[in-house]
Coordinates of C-alpha atoms in Angstrom, one line a residue:
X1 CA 0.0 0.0 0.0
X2 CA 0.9 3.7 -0.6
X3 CA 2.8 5.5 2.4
X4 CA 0.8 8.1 4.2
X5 CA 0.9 11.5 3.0
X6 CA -1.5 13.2 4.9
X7 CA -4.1 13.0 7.6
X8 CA -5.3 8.8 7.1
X9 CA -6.3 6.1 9.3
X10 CA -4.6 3.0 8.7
X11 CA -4.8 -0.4 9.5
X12 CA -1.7 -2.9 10.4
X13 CA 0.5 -4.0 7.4
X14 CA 3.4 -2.8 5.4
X15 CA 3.2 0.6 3.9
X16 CA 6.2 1.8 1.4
X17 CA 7.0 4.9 -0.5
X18 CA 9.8 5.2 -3.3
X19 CA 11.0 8.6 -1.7
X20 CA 9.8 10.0 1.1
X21 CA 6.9 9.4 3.4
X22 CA 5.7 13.1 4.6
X23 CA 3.8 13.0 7.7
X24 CA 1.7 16.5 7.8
X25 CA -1.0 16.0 10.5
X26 CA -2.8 13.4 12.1
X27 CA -1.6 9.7 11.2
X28 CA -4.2 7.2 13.5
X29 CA -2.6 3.7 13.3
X30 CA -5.7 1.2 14.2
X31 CA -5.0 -1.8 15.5
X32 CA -8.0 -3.5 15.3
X33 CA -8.4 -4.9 18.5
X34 CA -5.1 -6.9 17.9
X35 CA -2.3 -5.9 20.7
X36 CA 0.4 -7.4 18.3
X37 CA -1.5 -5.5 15.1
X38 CA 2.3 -4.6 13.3
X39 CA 2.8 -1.4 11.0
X40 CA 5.9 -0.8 8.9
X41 CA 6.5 1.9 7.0
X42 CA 9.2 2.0 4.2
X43 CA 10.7 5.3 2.4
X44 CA 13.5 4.7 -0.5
X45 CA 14.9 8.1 1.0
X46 CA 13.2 9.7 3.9
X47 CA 10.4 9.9 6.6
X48 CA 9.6 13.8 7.1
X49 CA 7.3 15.0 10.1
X50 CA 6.2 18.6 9.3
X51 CA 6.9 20.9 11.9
X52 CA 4.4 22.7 14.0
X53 CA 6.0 26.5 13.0
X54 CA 5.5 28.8 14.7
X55 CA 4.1 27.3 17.8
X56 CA 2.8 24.0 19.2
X57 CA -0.6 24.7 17.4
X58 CA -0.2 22.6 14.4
X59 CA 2.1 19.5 14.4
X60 CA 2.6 16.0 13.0
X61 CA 0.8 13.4 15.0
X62 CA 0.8 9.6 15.6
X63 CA -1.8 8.2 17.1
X64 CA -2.8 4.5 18.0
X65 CA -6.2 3.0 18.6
X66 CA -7.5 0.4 19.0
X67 CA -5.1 -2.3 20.9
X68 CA -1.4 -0.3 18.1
X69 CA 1.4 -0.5 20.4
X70 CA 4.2 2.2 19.1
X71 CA 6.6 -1.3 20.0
X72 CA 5.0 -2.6 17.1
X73 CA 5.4 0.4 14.4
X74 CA 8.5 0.5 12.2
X75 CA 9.4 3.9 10.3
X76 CA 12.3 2.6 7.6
X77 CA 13.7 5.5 6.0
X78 CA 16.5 4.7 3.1
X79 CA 18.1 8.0 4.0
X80 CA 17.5 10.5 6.5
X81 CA 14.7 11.0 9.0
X82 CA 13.0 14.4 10.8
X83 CA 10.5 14.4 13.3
X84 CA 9.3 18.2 13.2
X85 CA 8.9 20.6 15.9
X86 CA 6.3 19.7 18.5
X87 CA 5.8 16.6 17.1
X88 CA 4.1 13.6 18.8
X89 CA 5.9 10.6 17.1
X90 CA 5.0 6.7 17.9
X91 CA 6.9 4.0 16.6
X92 CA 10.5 3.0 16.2
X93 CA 12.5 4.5 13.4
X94 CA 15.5 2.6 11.2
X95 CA 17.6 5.1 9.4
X96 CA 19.9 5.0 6.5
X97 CA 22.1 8.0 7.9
X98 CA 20.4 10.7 10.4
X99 CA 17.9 10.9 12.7
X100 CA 16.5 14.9 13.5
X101 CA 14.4 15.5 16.3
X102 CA 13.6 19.2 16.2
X103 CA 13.0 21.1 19.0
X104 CA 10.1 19.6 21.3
X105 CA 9.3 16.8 19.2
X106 CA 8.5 13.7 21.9
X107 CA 8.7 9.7 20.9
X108 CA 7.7 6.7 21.9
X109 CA 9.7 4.6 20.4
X110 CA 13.6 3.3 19.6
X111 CA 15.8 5.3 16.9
X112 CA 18.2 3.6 15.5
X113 CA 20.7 6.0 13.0
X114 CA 23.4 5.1 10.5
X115 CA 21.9 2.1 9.1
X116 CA 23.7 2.0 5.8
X117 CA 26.0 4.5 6.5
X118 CA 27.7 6.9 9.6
X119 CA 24.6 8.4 10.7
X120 CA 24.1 10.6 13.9
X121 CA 20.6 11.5 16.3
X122 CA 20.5 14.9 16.0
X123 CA 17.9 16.0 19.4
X124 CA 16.9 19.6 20.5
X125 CA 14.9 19.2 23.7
X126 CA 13.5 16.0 23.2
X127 CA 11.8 13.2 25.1
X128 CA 12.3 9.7 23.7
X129 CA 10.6 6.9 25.4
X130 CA 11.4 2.9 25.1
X131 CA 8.0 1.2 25.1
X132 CA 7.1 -0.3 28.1
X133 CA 9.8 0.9 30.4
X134 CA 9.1 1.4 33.7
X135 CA 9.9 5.2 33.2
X136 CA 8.0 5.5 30.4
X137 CA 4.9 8.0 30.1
X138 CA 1.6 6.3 30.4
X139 CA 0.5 4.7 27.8
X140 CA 4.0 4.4 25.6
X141 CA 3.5 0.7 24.8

């Protein structure tokens, strides 16, 4: 299936794109009722999360219903990832080179940078969670 490119509701399965995957809004991952429903998404260069600019008021979202566990959602970017300011990100991200977390962005999730290459995490006043750990927000899974 097509990567999301705007606000969707999806349901588990494999999701690619041949470039990027742009995330500009609300992205609800439904897992039907199935606590080990699995989403991976795939971009032959990059995963993008639009920033909320100027302020908090309009940022890229994640959400999961429905039984989605952010410990079961793979972002796999061939290149580079950013997860925009303010953004509420779920899932754990595989990339190529870099991993950008602009300022105030939050995760749920593991990064994992320099896949194919040297890659760096790149964080400006971030919170990144490990699903399940026992310092983990409520309700990072």
């Amino acid at each position: 299936a097509a990567a999301p490119e705007s606000t969707a509701q999806l349901v588990p399965g494999v999701y690619t794109s041949g470039s990027t995957i742009v995330v500009a809004g609300d992205v609800t991952l439904d897992g039907n009722g199935d606590a080990n429903a699995v989403f991976v998404f795939q971009a032959g260069s990059s995963i993008t999360a639009i920033p909320g600019a100027p302020s908090p008021a309009a940022h890229a979202r994640i959400l999961l219903t429905n039984g989605a566990k952010a410990s079961n959602v793979f972002w796999q970017a061939g290149a580079s990832a950013t997860i925009g300011n303010y953004a509420d990100w779920n899932g754990n991200v595989l990339a190529g080179a870099d991993i950008t977390m602009q300022t105030l962005a939050t995760s749920c999730g593991r990064m994992f940078s320099g896949a194919f290459t040297s890659g760096a995490l790149v964080f400006d006043h971030n919170v990144v969670s490990i699903p399940g750990h026992a310092n983990a927000p409520a309700g990072c899974q």
